[in-house]
C-alpha positions as a printed NumPy array, in Angstrom:
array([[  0.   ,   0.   ,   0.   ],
       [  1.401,   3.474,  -0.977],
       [  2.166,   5.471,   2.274],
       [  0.232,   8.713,   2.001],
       [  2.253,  11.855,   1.524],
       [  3.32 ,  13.864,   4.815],
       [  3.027,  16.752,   2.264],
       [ -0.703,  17.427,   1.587],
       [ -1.116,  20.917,  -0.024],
       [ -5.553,  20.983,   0.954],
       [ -6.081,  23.995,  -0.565],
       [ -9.346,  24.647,  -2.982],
       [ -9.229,  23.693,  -6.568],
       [-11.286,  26.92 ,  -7.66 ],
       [-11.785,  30.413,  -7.387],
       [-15.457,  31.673,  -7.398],
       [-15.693,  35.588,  -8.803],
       [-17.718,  38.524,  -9.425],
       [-17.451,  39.483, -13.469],
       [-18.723,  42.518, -14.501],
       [-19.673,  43.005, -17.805],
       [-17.865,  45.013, -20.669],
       [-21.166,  47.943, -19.841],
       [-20.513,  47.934, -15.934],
       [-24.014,  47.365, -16.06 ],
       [-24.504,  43.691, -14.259],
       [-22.599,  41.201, -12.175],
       [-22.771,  37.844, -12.207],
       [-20.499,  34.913, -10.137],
       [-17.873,  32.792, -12.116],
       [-16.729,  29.556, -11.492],
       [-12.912,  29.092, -12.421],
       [-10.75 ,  26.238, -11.828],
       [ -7.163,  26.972, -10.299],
       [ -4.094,  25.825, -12.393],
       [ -1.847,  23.19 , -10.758],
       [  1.574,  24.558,  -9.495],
       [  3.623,  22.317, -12.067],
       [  6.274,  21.639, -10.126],
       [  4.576,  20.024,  -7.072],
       [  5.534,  16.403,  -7.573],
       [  8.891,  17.161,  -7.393],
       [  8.198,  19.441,  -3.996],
       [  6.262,  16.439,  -2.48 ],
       [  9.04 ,  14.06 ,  -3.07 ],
       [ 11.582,  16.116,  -1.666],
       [  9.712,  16.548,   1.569],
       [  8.567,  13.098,   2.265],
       [ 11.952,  11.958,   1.54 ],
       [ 13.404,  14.369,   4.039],
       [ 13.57 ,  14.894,   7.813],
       [ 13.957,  18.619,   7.647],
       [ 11.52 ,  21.218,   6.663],
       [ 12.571,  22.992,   3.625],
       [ 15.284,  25.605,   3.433],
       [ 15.129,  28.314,   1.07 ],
       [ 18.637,  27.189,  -0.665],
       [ 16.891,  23.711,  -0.821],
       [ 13.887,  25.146,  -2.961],
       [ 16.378,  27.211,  -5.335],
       [ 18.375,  23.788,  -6.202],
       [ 15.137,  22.162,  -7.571],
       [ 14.375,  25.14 ,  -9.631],
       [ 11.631,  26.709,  -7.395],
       [ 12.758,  30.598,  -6.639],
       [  9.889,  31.836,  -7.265],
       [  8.803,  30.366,  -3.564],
       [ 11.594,  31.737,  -2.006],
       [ 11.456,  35.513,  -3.648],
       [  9.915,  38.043,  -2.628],
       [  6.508,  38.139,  -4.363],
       [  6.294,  39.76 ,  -7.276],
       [  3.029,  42.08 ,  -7.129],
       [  2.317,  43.463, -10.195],
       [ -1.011,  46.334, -10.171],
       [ -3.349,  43.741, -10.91 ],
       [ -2.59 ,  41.264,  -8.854],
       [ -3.286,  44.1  ,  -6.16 ],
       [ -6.293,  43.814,  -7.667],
       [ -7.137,  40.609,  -7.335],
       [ -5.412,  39.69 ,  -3.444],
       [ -6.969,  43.011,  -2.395],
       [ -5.144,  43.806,   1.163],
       [ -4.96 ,  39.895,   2.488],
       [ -1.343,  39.023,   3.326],
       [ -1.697,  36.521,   0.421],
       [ -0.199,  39.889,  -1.477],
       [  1.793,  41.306,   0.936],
       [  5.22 ,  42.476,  -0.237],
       [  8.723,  42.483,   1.211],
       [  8.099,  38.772,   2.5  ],
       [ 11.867,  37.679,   0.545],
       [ 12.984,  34.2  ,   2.398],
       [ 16.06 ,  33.398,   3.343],
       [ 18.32 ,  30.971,   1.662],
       [ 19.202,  29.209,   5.701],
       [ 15.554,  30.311,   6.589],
       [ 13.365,  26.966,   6.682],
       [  9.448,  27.439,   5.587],
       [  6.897,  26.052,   7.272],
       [  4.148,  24.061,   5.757],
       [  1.382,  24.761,   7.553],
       [ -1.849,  23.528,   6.684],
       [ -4.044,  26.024,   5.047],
       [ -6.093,  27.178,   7.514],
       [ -9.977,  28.553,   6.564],
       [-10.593,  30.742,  10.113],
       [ -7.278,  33.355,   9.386],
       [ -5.253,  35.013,   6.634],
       [ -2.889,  33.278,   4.99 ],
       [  0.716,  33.778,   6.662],
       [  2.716,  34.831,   3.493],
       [  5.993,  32.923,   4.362],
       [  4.045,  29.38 ,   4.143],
       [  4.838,  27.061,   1.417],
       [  0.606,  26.83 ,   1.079],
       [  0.6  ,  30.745,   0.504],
       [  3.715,  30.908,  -1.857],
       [  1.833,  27.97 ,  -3.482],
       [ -1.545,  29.379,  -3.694],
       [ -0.211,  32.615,  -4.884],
       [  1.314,  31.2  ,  -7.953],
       [ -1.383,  28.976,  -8.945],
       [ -3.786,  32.364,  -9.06 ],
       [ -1.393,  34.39 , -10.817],
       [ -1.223,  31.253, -13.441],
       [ -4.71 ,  31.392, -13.62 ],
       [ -5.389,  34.742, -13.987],
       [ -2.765,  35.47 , -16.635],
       [ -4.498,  32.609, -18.945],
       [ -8.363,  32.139, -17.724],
       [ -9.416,  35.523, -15.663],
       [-10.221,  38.956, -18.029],
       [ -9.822,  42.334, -15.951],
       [-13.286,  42.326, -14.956],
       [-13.11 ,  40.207, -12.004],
       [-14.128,  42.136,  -9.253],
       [-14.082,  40.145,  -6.064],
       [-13.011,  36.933,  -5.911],
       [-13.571,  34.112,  -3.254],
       [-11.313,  31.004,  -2.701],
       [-13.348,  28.771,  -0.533],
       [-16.577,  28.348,  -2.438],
       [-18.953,  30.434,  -4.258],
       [-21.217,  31.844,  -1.304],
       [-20.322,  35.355,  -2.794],
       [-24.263,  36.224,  -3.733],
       [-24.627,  38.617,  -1.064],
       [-21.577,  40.22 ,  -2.348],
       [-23.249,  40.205,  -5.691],
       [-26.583,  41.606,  -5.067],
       [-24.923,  44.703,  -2.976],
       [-22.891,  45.404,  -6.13 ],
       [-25.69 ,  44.951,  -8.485],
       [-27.994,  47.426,  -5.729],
       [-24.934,  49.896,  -6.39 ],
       [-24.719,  49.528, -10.258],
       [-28.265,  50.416, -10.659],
       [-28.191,  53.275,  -8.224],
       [-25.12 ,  54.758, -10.071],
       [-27.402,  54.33 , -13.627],
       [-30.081,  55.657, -11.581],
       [-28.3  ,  58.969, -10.596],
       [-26.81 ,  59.532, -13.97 ],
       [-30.35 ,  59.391, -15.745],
       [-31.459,  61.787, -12.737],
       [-28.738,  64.23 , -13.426],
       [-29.119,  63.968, -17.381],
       [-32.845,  64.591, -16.917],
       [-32.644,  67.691, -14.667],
       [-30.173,  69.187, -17.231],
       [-32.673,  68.887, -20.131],
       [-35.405,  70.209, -18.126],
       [-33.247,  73.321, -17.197],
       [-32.733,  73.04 , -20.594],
       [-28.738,  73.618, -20.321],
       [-26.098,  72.346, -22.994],
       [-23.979,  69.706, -21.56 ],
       [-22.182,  66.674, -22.63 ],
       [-21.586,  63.436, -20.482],
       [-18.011,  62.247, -20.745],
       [-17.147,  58.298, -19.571],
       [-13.964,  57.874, -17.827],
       [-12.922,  54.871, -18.752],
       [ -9.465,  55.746, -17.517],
       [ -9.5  ,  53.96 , -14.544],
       [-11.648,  50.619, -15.354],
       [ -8.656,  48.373, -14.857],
       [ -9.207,  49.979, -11.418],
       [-12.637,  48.901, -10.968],
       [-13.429,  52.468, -10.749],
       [-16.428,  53.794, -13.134],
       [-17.016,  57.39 , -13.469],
       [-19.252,  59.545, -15.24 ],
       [-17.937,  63.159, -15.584],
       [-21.164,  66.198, -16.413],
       [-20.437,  68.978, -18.088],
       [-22.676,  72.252, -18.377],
       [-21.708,  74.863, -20.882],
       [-18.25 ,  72.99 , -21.434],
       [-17.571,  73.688, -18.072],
       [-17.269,  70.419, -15.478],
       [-20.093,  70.483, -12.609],
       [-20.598,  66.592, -11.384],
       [-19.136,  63.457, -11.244],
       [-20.159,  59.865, -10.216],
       [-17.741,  57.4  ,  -9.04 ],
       [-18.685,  53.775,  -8.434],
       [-15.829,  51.962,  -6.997],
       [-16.607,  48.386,  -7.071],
       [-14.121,  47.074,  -4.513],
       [-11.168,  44.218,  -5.344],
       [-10.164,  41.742,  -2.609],
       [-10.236,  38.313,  -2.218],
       [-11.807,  36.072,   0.522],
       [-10.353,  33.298,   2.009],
       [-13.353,  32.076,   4.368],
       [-17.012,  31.596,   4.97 ],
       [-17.617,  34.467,   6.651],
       [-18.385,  37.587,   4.029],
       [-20.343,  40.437,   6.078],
       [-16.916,  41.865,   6.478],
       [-16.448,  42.313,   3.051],
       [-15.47 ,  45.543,   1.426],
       [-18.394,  47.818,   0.467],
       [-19.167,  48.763,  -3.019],
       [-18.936,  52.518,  -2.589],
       [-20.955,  55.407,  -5.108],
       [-19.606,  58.706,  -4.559],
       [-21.165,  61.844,  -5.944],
       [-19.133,  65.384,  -6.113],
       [-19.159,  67.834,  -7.555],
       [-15.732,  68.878, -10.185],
       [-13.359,  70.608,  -7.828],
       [-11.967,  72.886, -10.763],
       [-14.836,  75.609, -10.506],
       [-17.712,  74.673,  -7.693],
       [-15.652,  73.335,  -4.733],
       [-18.159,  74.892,  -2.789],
       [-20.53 ,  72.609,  -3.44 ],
       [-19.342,  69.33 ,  -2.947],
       [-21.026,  69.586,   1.245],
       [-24.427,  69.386,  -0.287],
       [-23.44 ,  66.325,  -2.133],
       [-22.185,  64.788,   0.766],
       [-25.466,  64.844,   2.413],
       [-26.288,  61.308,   1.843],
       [-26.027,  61.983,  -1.791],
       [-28.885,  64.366,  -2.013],
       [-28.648,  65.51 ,  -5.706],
       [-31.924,  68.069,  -4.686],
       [-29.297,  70.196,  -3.194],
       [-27.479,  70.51 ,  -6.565],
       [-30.161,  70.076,  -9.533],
       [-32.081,  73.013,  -8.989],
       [-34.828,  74.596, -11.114],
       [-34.451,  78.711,  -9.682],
       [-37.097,  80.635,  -7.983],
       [-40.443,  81.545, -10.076],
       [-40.797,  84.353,  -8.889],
       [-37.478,  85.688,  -9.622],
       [-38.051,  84.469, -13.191],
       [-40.752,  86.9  , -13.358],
       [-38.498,  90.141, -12.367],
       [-35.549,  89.012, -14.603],
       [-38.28 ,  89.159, -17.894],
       [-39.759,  92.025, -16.924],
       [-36.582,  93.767, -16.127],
       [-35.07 ,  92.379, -19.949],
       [-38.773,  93.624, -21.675],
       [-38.48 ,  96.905, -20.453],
       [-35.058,  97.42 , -21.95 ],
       [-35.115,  95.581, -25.582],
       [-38.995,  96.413, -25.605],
       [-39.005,  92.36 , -25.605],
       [-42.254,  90.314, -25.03 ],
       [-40.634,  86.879, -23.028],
       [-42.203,  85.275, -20.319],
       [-40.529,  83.643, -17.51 ],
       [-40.849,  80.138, -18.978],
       [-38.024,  81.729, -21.199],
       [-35.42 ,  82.187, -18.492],
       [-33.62 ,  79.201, -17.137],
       [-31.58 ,  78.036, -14.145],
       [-28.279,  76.86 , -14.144],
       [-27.76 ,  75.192, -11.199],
       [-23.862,  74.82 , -12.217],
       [-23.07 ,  78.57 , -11.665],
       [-26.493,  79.041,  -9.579],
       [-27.226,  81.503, -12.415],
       [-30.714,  82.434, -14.244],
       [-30.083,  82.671, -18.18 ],
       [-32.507,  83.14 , -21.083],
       [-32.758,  80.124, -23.511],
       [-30.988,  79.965, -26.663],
       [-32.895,  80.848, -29.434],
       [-34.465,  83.861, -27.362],
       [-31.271,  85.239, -26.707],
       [-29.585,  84.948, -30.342],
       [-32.859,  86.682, -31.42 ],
       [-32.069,  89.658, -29.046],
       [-28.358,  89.946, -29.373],
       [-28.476,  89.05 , -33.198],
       [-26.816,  92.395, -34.18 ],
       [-23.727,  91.274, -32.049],
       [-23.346,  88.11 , -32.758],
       [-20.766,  86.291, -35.234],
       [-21.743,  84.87 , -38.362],
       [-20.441,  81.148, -38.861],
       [-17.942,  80.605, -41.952],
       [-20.062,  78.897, -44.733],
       [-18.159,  75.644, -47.003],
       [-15.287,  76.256, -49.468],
       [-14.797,  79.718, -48.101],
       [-10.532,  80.14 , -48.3  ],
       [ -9.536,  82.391, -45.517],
       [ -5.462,  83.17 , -45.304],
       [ -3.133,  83.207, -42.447],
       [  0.021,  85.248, -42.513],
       [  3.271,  84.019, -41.468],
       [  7.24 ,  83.721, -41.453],
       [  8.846,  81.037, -44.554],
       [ 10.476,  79.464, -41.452],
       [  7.193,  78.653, -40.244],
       [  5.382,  76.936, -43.253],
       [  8.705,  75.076, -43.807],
       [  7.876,  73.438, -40.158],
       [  4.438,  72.862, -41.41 ],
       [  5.025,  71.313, -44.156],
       [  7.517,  68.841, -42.418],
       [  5.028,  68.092, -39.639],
       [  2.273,  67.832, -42.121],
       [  0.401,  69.932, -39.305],
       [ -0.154,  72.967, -38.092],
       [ -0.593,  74.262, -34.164],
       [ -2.849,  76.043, -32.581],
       [ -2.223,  78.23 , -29.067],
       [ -4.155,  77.989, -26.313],
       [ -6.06 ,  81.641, -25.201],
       [ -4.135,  81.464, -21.68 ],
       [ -1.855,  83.807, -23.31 ],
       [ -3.402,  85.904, -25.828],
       [ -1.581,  89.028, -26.523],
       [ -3.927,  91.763, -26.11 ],
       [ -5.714,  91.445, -23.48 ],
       [ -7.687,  95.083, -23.759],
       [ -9.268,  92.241, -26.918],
       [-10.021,  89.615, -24.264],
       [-11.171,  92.028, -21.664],
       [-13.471,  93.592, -23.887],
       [-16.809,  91.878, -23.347],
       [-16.132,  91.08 , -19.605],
       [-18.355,  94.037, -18.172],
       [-21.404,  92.253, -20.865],
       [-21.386,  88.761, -19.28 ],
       [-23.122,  88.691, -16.102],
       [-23.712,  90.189, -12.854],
       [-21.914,  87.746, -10.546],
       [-20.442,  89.253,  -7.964],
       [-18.036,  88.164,  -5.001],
       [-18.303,  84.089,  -3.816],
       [-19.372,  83.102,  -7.352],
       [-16.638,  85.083,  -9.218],
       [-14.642,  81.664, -10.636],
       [-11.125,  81.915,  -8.783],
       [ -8.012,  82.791, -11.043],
       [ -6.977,  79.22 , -10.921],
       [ -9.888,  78.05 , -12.367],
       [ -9.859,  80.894, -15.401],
       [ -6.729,  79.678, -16.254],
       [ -7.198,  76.207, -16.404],
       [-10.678,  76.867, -18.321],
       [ -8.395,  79.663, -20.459],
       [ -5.354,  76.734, -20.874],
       [ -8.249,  73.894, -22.739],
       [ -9.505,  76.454, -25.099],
       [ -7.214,  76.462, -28.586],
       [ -7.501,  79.206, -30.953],
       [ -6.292,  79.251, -34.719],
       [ -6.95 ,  83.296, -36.33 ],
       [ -7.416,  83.745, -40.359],
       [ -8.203,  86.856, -42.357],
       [-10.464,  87.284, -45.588],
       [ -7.591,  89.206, -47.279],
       [ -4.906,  87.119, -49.311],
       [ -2.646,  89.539, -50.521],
       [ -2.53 ,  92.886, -48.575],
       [  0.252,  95.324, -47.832],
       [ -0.795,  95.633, -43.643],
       [ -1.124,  92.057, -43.587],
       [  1.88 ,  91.378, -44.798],
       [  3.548,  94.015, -42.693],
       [  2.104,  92.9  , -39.66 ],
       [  1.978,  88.948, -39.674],
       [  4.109,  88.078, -42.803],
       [  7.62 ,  88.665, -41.701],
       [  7.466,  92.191, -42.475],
       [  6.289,  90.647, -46.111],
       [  9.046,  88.021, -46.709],
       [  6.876,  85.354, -45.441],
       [  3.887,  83.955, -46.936],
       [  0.055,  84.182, -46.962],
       [ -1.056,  80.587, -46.959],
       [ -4.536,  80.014, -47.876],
       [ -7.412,  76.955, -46.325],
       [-10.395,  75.607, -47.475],
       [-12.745,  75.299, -44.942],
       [-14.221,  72.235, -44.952],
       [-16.954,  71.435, -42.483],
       [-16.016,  68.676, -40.301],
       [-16.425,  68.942, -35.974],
       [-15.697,  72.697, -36.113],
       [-17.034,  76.09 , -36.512],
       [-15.488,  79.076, -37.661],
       [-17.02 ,  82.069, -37.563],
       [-16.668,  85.409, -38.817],
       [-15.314,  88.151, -35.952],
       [-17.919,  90.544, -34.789],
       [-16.545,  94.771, -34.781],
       [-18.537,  96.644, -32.073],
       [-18.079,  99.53 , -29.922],
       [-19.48 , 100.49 , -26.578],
       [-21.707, 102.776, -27.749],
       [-23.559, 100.024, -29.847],
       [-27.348,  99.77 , -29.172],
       [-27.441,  95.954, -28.372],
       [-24.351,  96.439, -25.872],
       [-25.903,  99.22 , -24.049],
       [-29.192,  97.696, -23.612],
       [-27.211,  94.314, -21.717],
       [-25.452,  96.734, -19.529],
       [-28.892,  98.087, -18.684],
       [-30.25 ,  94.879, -17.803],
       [-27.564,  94.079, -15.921],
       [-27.795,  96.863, -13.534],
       [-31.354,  97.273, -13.043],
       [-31.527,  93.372, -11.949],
       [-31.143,  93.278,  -7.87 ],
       [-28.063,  91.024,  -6.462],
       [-29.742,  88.569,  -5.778],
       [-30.762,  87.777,  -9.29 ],
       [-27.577,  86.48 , -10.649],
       [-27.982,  86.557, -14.264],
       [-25.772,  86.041, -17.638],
       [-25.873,  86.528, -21.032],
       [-24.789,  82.618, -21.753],
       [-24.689,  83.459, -25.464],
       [-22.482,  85.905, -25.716],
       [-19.969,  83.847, -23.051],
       [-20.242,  81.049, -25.684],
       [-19.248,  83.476, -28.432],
       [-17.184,  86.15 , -26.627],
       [-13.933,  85.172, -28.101],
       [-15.629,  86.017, -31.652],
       [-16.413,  89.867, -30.838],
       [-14.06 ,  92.333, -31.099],
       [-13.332,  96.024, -30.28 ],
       [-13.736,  97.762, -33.808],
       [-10.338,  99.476, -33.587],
       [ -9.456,  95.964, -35.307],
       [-12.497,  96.303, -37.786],
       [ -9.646,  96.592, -41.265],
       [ -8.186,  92.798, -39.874],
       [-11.083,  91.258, -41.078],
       [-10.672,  88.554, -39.122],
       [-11.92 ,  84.859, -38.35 ],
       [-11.035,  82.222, -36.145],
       [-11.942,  78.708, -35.385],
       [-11.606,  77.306, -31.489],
       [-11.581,  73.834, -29.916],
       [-11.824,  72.25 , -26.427],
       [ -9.372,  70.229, -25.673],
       [ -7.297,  68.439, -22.576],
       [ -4.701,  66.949, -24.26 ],
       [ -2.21 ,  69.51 , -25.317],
       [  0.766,  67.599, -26.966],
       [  3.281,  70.397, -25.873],
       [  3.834,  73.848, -24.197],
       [  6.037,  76.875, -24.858],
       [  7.165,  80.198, -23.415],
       [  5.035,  83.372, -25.02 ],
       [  7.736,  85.664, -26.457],
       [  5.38 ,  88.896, -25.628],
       [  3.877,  88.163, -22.572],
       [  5.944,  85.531, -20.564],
       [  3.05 ,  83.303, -19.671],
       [  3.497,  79.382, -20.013],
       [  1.535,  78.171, -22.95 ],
       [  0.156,  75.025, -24.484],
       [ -0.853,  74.113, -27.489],
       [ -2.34 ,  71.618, -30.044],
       [ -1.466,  70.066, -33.234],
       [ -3.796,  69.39 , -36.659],
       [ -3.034,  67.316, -39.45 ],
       [ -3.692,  69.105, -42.628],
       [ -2.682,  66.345, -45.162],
       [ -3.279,  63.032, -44.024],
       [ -6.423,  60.67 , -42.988],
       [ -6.867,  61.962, -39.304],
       [ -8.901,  60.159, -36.817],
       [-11.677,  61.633, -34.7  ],
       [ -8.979,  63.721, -32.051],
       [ -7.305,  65.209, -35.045],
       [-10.314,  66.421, -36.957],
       [ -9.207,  70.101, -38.701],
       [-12.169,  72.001, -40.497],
       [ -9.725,  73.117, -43.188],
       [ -7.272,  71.524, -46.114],
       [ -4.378,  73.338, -47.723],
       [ -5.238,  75.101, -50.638],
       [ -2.909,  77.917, -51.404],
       [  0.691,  79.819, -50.765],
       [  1.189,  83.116, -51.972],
       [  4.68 ,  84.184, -51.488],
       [  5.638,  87.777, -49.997],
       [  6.76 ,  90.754, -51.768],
       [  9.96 ,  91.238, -50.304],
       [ 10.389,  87.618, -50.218],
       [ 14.168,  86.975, -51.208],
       [ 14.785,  85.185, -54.472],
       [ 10.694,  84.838, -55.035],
       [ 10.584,  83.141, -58.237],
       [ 13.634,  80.709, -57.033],
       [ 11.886,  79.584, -53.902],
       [  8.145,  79.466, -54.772],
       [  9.464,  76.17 , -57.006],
       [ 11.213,  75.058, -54.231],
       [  7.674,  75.35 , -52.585],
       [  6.092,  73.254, -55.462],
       [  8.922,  70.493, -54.934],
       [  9.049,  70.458, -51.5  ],
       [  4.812,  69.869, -51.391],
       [  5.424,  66.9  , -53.783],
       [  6.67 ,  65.082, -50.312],
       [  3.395,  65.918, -49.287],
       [  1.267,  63.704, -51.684],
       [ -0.618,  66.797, -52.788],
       [ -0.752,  68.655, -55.773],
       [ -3.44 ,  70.699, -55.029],
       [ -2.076,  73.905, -53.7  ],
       [ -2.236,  76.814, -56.215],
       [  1.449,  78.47 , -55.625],
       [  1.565,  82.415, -56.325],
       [  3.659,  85.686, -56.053],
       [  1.988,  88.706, -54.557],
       [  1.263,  91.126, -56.436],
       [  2.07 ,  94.167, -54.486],
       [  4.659,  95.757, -56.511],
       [  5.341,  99.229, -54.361],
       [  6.275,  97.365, -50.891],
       [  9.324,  99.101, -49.348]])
């Protein structure tokens, strides 16, 4: 009769889990059968046939270091052990150290310098890296009593749905422009967040952290709690995050604004534009706790002021240095600035006193303007493709080049710059508004903050200018403003090639006119047409200005 071996690793065969689907949406329990550690016959053998517990030099002769090293923890195993000293790190054995057996026990955590833990460990991460996808949540050795677990986190999935249709809702019935942005940045983590934004500016987020340990005994009311957390986007409403934490109580956040308030702010606005709206016109953002008219009411009262977008196959020309469409032409891109550091600020300034009548605690701190001002690129064109100021101001003192895009209508807008003054009729009637309303009717113009970066002072009227903007958080670089000082970033467009949905530029290369004073014109604008055969086109009309007198 075979003797029975003094070495019994009884330790479970599977691992039960919690899998959440691709959609964070459900949970259900998996059943997954542990991989064998493939070098345990020779282990057994070498302890029945020896008096001695094993040493750690013993273990590295027959090829088995990693039970003697310290473990090797990578993020998702983290993951998967959780905190139980399965995973615990710095746990390196000795090569004269000997390592006790010790039978795996079901009633306390597993004592990490045990040849059943080192053991155990290795036959999960085998597992995992070949049968277990990320989406393992919690995960129990012993058996698969984890429906408890399983329930709770399906109770918290729907609740976290549950909010985010709340949230959405309330926003279309304040009628407010926002967008809903899924963080799936930190799935791996088990963390799934949904990030609101009102006006393109951030006001909530949802977290549902789904918890990652794993459970080595019967007994599961200890478990970690699946956790929602609601607050609000630190960048601009810090202040309100308290009401959130009031047992989640979105009332305190998605608010509708006082009727009778409504009332004042549309009488107030009729008696200035000799208007007829009614207050089911004004709306409350609950974001900057500021009333606002609704869109199409506004635009109709501010029409005179407001920018005209850029209609298709309209060529508008941007001024510049040879130096610089050499570098565009080898990056097959060009960049745009972000309007952190826009030089004239008496330009940027200009429509601040239309905006709103927010005063004091819900001014938006510096910090936040910047960081709003630092996501916001700008790219400026001009109508005119071959003029002397033009060239004298933005062309390298004219021995640059006008280079000329097609706009082509893709994810972005340009528009046409606005010239007013402050003695224009529609700009005097919004500072009337604004002062006859009482301070405690917090009010803005939301229009003309969506568009204020496409009116100008008309001192600039002769620039004829247009630009196109885009929102973005992903600046590839940053750079040092020559004028100003101020740390800048900026984005990059492709121009030439197939882009994909990030890179998306409204315009396509259509034309270079080279300057007047250029030197050696006629020698260089064929160097031009050679050099843009590297960029598969041949679609850019080349020309020579035609300004004869420049001095």
């Amino acid at each position: 009769m075979k003797k029975e071996s003094k070495f019994l690793l009884n330790m479970p065969d599977v691992l039960y889990g919690l899998q959440v689907n691709e959609d964070f949406t459900d949970v259900e329990i998996k059943e997954i059968k542990l991989l064998p550690y493939p070098k345990l016959e020779d282990l057994t053998r070498f302890i029945d046939e020896s008096s001695n517990l094993p040493t750690g030099a013993d273990l590295r002769k027959l090829g088995m270091s990693e039970l003697v090293d310290e473990f090797k923890i990578n993020p998702f195993d983290k993951l998967l052990f959780g905190n139980n000293a399965l995973c615990i790190e710095g746990t390196r054995v000795n090569d004269k150290d000997s390592i006790v057996v010790n039978k795996f026990d079901y009633y306390f955590p597993l004592a990490p310098n045990t040849l059943y833990c080192r053991i155990l460990q290795q036959r999960i991460l085998l597992t995992h890296e070949t049968l277990l996808n990320r989406n393992f949540v919690k995960t129990s050795i012993i058996n698969g009593n984890l429906g408890s677990i399983a329930e709770s986190l399906q109770v918290e999935i729907r609740c976290f749905q549950e909010y985010a249709k709340k949230i959405e809702n309330k926003l279309k019935e304040n009628g407010l422009d926002y967008a809903i942005n899924d963080d799936d940045s930190k799935k791996d983590l088990f963390i799934v967040r949904k990030e609101f934004y009102v006006n393109e500016k951030p006001f909530i987020r949802l977290t549902l952290k789904l918890g990652n340990s794993t459970i080595f005994s019967d007994d599961i009311c200890e478990a970690d709690k699946f956790k929602l957390e609601i607050d609000c986007l630190d960048e601009y409403f810090q202040n309100k995050t308290n009401r959130l934490n009031d047992n989640n109580n979105l009332d305190n956040v998605l608010l509708s604004g006082d009727q009778e308030k409504k009332v004042e702010i549309a009488k107030q606005i009729n008696k200035v534009f000799k208007a007829n709206i009614s207050e089911e016109d004004i709306l409350f953002d609950m974001c900057d706790e500021c009333y606002f008219l609704k869109k199409e009411i506004e635009r109709s009262l501010l029409k005179e002021i407001l920018p005209e977008r850029v209609e298709p196959d309209f060529v508008l020309y941007k001024y510049t240095s040879f130096e610089t469409l050499q570098k565009i032409l080898d990056n097959k891109s060009v960049l745009m600035n972000s309007i952190v550091s826009m030089n004239d600020k008496t330009e940027t300034d200009f429509m601040k006193p239309y905006l709103h009548n927010v005063k004091g605690s819900n001014d938006i701190p510096e910090l936040d303007v910047c960081i709003s001002a630092s996501r916001k690129f700008i790219i400026s064109f001009t109508a005119k493709e071959d003029n002397l100021d033009m060239w004298r101001f933005y062309g390298d003192n004219a021995r640059g080049v006008s280079i000329g895009f097609k706009f082509t209508p893709n994810k972005g807008k340009v528009y046409k710059i606005k010239y007013v003054d402050e003695n224009d009729k529609t700009l005097v009637n919004i500072k009337k508004v604004l002062k006859r309303l009482k301070k405690d009717l917090n009010f803005k113009f939301e229009q003309l903050i969506r568009y204020k970066h496409f009116i100008k002072h008309k001192d600039y009227e002769t620039e004829e200018e247009y630009r196109y903007l885009e929102n973005s958080r992903k600046p590839i670089g940053w750079f040092i403003n020559d004028s100003n000082g101020i740390l800048t970033p900026f984005i990059s467009k492709n121009i030439f090639t197939e882009q994909n949905e990030n890179e998306k530029f409204p315009f396509s290369l259509s034309k270079i006119i080279v300057g007047p004073a250029m030197p050696e014109r006629a020698v260089n604008i064929c160097q031009i047409y050679y050099r843009l055969s590297f960029c598969a086109t041949n679609d850019v009309e080349l020309q020579i200005s035609k300004i004869e007198s420049y001095r």
